[in-house]
mmCIF file of C-alpha atoms in Angstrom:
data_model
loop_
_atom_site.group_PDB
_atom_site.id
_atom_site.type_symbol
_atom_site.label_atom_id
_atom_site.label_comp_id
_atom_site.label_asym_id
_atom_site.label_seq_id
_atom_site.Cartn_x
_atom_site.Cartn_y
_atom_site.Cartn_z
ATOM 1 C CA MET A 1 16.079 19.311 -20.566
ATOM 2 C CA VAL A 2 14.278 16.663 -18.742
ATOM 3 C CA PHE A 3 10.916 17.406 -19.984
ATOM 4 C CA GLU A 4 12.156 16.952 -23.528
ATOM 5 C CA MET A 5 14.099 13.607 -22.633
ATOM 6 C CA PRO A 6 12.771 12.167 -19.525
ATOM 7 C CA GLU A 7 14.920 9.391 -19.663
ATOM 8 C CA LEU A 8 17.863 11.577 -18.939
ATOM 9 C CA GLN A 9 16.319 12.597 -15.484
ATOM 10 C CA GLY A 10 18.471 10.606 -13.417
ATOM 11 C CA ALA A 11 21.807 11.463 -15.365
ATOM 12 C CA ILE A 12 20.967 15.127 -15.192
ATOM 13 C CA GLY A 13 20.095 14.848 -11.392
ATOM 14 C CA LYS A 14 23.402 12.947 -10.982
ATOM 15 C CA GLU A 15 25.349 15.812 -12.914
ATOM 16 C CA TYR A 16 23.527 18.933 -10.874
ATOM 17 C CA ALA A 17 24.053 16.779 -7.565
ATOM 18 C CA ALA A 18 27.876 16.511 -8.213
ATOM 19 C CA LYS A 19 28.055 20.126 -9.454
ATOM 20 C CA ASN A 20 26.643 21.178 -6.142
ATOM 21 C CA GLY A 21 29.296 19.498 -3.850
ATOM 22 C CA PHE A 22 27.179 16.111 -3.075
ATOM 23 C CA SER A 23 29.278 13.320 -2.463
ATOM 24 C CA GLU A 24 29.816 10.598 -5.280
ATOM 25 C CA ILE A 25 27.691 8.148 -3.303
ATOM 26 C CA ILE A 26 24.689 10.872 -3.123
ATOM 27 C CA SER A 27 25.210 11.698 -6.688
ATOM 28 C CA ASN A 28 25.055 8.156 -8.105
ATOM 29 C CA GLY A 29 21.799 7.691 -5.821
ATOM 30 C CA VAL A 30 20.190 10.721 -7.456
ATOM 31 C CA LYS A 31 20.610 9.085 -10.462
ATOM 32 C CA GLY A 32 19.857 5.671 -9.438
ATOM 33 C CA HIS A 33 16.393 6.376 -7.838
ATOM 34 C CA TYR A 34 14.877 7.103 -11.096
ATOM 35 C CA ASN A 35 15.674 3.716 -12.383
ATOM 36 C CA PRO A 36 13.760 1.368 -9.547
ATOM 37 C CA SER A 37 14.558 -1.850 -11.458
ATOM 38 C CA ASN A 38 18.244 -1.333 -10.883
ATOM 39 C CA ILE A 39 18.652 0.576 -7.885
ATOM 40 C CA ASP A 40 21.441 0.495 -5.015
ATOM 41 C CA THR A 41 20.915 1.313 -1.412
ATOM 42 C CA ALA A 42 21.838 4.842 -1.926
ATOM 43 C CA GLY A 43 19.347 5.364 -4.515
ATOM 44 C CA MET A 44 16.458 3.772 -2.528
ATOM 45 C CA ILE A 45 17.412 6.052 0.124
ATOM 46 C CA VAL A 46 17.492 9.359 -1.923
ATOM 47 C CA GLY A 47 14.310 8.136 -3.764
ATOM 48 C CA ILE A 48 12.721 7.568 -0.261
ATOM 49 C CA ALA A 49 13.682 11.001 0.770
ATOM 50 C CA ASP A 50 12.620 12.533 -2.951
ATOM 51 C CA ARG A 51 8.923 10.829 -2.632
ATOM 52 C CA ILE A 52 8.345 11.831 1.000
ATOM 53 C CA ASP A 53 9.708 15.530 0.410
ATOM 54 C CA ASN A 54 7.251 15.779 -2.560
ATOM 55 C CA LEU A 55 4.074 14.217 -0.535
ATOM 56 C CA ILE A 56 4.788 16.610 2.538
ATOM 57 C CA CYS A 57 5.421 19.606 0.405
ATOM 58 C CA LEU A 58 2.524 19.126 -1.994
ATOM 59 C CA PHE A 59 0.185 18.605 1.075
ATOM 60 C CA SER A 60 1.570 21.496 2.800
ATOM 61 C CA ILE A 61 0.329 23.779 -0.107
ATOM 62 C CA GLY A 62 -2.980 21.960 -0.361
ATOM 63 C CA LYS A 63 -2.007 20.051 -3.437
ATOM 64 C CA ILE A 64 -3.627 16.543 -2.252
ATOM 65 C CA PRO A 65 -5.090 14.070 -4.490
ATOM 66 C CA THR A 66 -8.769 13.790 -4.756
ATOM 67 C CA SER A 67 -10.994 10.787 -5.855
ATOM 68 C CA SER A 68 -10.894 11.839 -9.355
ATOM 69 C CA ALA A 69 -7.353 13.778 -9.768
ATOM 70 C CA ASP A 70 -3.854 12.959 -8.867
ATOM 71 C CA PRO A 71 -1.920 15.501 -10.980
ATOM 72 C CA PHE A 72 1.208 15.017 -9.238
ATOM 73 C CA ALA A 73 1.178 11.146 -9.308
ATOM 74 C CA LEU A 74 1.341 11.217 -5.391
ATOM 75 C CA ARG A 75 -0.427 7.656 -5.418
ATOM 76 C CA VAL A 76 2.069 6.413 -7.446
ATOM 77 C CA GLN A 77 5.084 7.884 -5.807
ATOM 78 C CA THR A 78 3.476 6.303 -2.457
ATOM 79 C CA ASN A 79 3.166 2.770 -4.114
ATOM 80 C CA TRP A 80 7.008 3.168 -5.299
ATOM 81 C CA LEU A 81 8.010 4.444 -1.570
ATOM 82 C CA PHE A 82 6.359 1.355 0.081
ATOM 83 C CA ASN A 83 8.259 -1.040 -2.667
ATOM 84 C CA ILE A 84 11.588 0.393 -1.820
ATOM 85 C CA ILE A 85 10.934 0.379 2.096
ATOM 86 C CA GLU A 86 10.117 -3.553 1.470
ATOM 87 C CA LYS A 87 13.310 -3.950 -0.285
ATOM 88 C CA LEU A 88 15.265 -2.479 2.348
ATOM 89 C CA GLU A 89 13.589 -4.410 4.795
ATOM 90 C CA ASP A 90 16.448 -7.043 5.495
ATOM 91 C CA GLN A 91 19.007 -4.200 6.067
ATOM 92 C CA TYR A 92 17.358 -1.537 7.821
ATOM 93 C CA LYS A 93 14.441 -0.586 10.061
ATOM 94 C CA THR A 94 12.484 2.183 8.106
ATOM 95 C CA THR A 95 10.339 4.576 9.908
ATOM 96 C CA LEU A 96 8.257 7.491 8.413
ATOM 97 C CA ASN A 97 8.292 9.731 11.314
ATOM 98 C CA ILE A 98 6.365 12.778 9.277
ATOM 99 C CA ASN A 99 6.797 15.293 12.049
ATOM 100 C CA SER A 100 10.493 14.316 12.163
ATOM 101 C CA ILE A 101 10.972 14.633 8.513
ATOM 102 C CA ILE A 102 9.193 17.912 8.879
ATOM 103 C CA ASP A 103 11.389 19.080 11.621
ATOM 104 C CA SER A 104 14.379 18.401 9.769
ATOM 105 C CA HIS A 105 13.280 20.778 6.918
ATOM 106 C CA GLY A 106 13.552 23.540 9.346
ATOM 107 C CA LYS A 107 11.415 26.630 8.067
ATOM 108 C CA GLY A 108 11.394 25.547 4.503
ATOM 109 C CA ILE A 109 7.822 23.551 5.027
ATOM 110 C CA LYS A 110 5.009 25.135 6.738
ATOM 111 C CA ALA A 111 2.655 22.604 7.641
ATOM 112 C CA ASN A 112 0.173 22.653 10.503
ATOM 113 C CA ASP A 113 -1.163 19.724 12.716
ATOM 114 C CA GLN A 114 -3.808 19.249 10.107
ATOM 115 C CA THR A 115 -1.570 18.835 7.098
ATOM 116 C CA ILE A 116 0.722 16.477 9.104
ATOM 117 C CA GLN A 117 -2.277 14.462 10.089
ATOM 118 C CA LYS A 118 -3.683 14.522 6.198
ATOM 119 C CA VAL A 119 -0.171 13.080 5.103
ATOM 120 C CA LYS A 120 -0.281 10.467 7.911
ATOM 121 C CA ASP A 121 -3.783 9.354 6.828
ATOM 122 C CA PHE A 122 -2.890 9.095 3.285
ATOM 123 C CA LEU A 123 0.215 7.034 3.835
ATOM 124 C CA ILE A 124 -1.912 4.795 6.158
ATOM 125 C CA GLU A 125 -4.548 4.432 3.547
ATOM 126 C CA ARG A 126 -2.285 3.868 0.506
ATOM 127 C CA LEU A 127 -0.571 1.056 2.809
ATOM 128 C CA LYS A 128 -3.979 -0.451 3.789
ATOM 129 C CA LEU A 129 -4.989 -0.719 -0.230
ATOM 130 C CA ARG A 130 -1.478 -2.163 -0.881
ATOM 131 C CA TYR A 131 -1.892 -4.779 1.649
ATOM 132 C CA GLU A 132 -5.427 -5.611 0.681
ATOM 133 C CA SER A 133 -4.092 -6.221 -2.903
ATOM 134 C CA ILE A 134 -1.062 -8.299 -2.045
ATOM 135 C CA TYR A 135 -2.332 -10.362 1.029
ATOM 136 C CA THR A 136 -5.016 -12.732 1.160
ATOM 137 C CA ALA A 137 -5.766 -11.900 4.679
ATOM 138 C CA LEU A 138 -9.112 -10.611 5.846
ATOM 139 C CA PRO A 139 -9.636 -6.823 6.124
ATOM 140 C CA ASP A 140 -9.891 -7.221 9.751
ATOM 141 C CA HIS A 141 -6.352 -8.561 10.145
ATOM 142 C CA ILE A 142 -4.988 -5.657 8.030
ATOM 143 C CA ASP A 143 -6.976 -3.365 10.199
ATOM 144 C CA ALA A 144 -5.786 -4.792 13.234
ATOM 145 C CA ALA A 145 -2.055 -4.565 12.145
ATOM 146 C CA LEU A 146 -2.412 -0.998 11.240
ATOM 147 C CA ALA A 147 -3.968 0.004 14.564
ATOM 148 C CA THR A 148 -1.051 0.336 16.207
ATOM 149 C CA LYS A 149 0.030 3.790 17.744
ATOM 150 C CA ASP A 150 1.884 4.919 14.884
ATOM 151 C CA PRO A 151 1.926 2.259 12.027
ATOM 152 C CA LEU A 152 4.303 4.244 9.943
ATOM 153 C CA ASN A 153 7.035 4.030 12.721
ATOM 154 C CA ASN A 154 7.578 0.289 11.865
ATOM 155 C CA ILE A 155 6.224 -0.475 8.288
ATOM 156 C CA GLN A 156 8.000 -3.818 8.201
ATOM 157 C CA ALA A 157 6.423 -5.322 11.487
ATOM 158 C CA ILE A 158 2.791 -4.684 9.955
ATOM 159 C CA ALA A 159 3.481 -7.163 7.008
ATOM 160 C CA LYS A 160 4.739 -9.605 9.837
ATOM 161 C CA ASN A 161 1.569 -9.064 12.083
ATOM 162 C CA ILE A 162 -0.653 -9.576 8.966
ATOM 163 C CA ASN A 163 0.875 -12.791 8.350
ATOM 164 C CA PHE A 164 0.819 -13.778 12.179
ATOM 165 C CA LEU A 165 -3.007 -12.588 12.377
ATOM 166 C CA SER A 166 -3.853 -14.558 9.034
ATOM 167 C CA LYS A 167 -2.070 -17.860 10.007
ATOM 168 C CA HIS A 168 -3.682 -18.080 13.727
ATOM 169 C CA PHE A 169 -6.911 -16.393 13.335
ATOM 170 C CA THR A 170 -9.440 -17.636 10.740
ATOM 171 C CA LYS A 171 -12.622 -16.221 9.709
ATOM 172 C CA PRO A 172 -15.444 -17.808 12.095
ATOM 173 C CA ASN A 173 -17.903 -20.341 10.829
ATOM 174 C CA GLU A 174 -21.649 -19.934 11.240
ATOM 175 C CA LYS A 175 -21.916 -21.775 14.552
ATOM 176 C CA GLU A 176 -19.187 -19.840 16.066
ATOM 177 C CA LYS A 177 -20.987 -16.831 14.844
ATOM 178 C CA GLU A 178 -24.106 -17.848 16.280
ATOM 179 C CA PHE A 179 -22.395 -18.585 19.588
ATOM 180 C CA ALA A 180 -20.721 -15.093 19.818
ATOM 181 C CA LEU A 181 -24.073 -13.303 18.978
ATOM 182 C CA SER A 182 -25.845 -15.209 21.833
ATOM 183 C CA LEU A 183 -23.128 -14.534 24.180
ATOM 184 C CA ARG A 184 -23.317 -10.582 23.144
ATOM 185 C CA ASN A 185 -27.097 -10.765 23.765
ATOM 186 C CA VAL A 186 -26.548 -12.452 27.145
ATOM 187 C CA LEU A 187 -24.077 -9.766 28.063
ATOM 188 C CA LEU A 188 -25.847 -6.453 26.914
ATOM 189 C CA SER A 189 -29.189 -7.920 28.768
#
């Protein structure tokens, strides 16, 4: 039915969830997460779980986006994921601990360390591209903010760090570059 009438995706999902014994809050969340413009907290959480599940499952079976193909719209789903995490920023600290998420699936997902690293790298790269498009920060500031031990464990802090770095550290002028270069040459000789 959803293939023929995609606008019913959330409504049908809500009915299936209710018939399978999920609470009303979760059932409404399933309905709401298909309508990002009018979404409540339950819908946001269900939406995050759905997108992360899609990402991990598709990566674990080798369906990784390439530069020319993304048949499962994982890039779009990841952008939606980060939008929702930013909306939840004031209420919750959101972490994307991929190892814990995979462990919580039990034996349902067969993901090795290489797959887990590919998922993390994909998410971090998408996050970097997102910040490059919405901030006027220098690329070095974005790279520095993402260079923490595991940037996916505190996504909200990354934006704050980028803003801090942009405010307190500016691009060096020519005189400062010449001084740094001469200092480097002295230190290397």
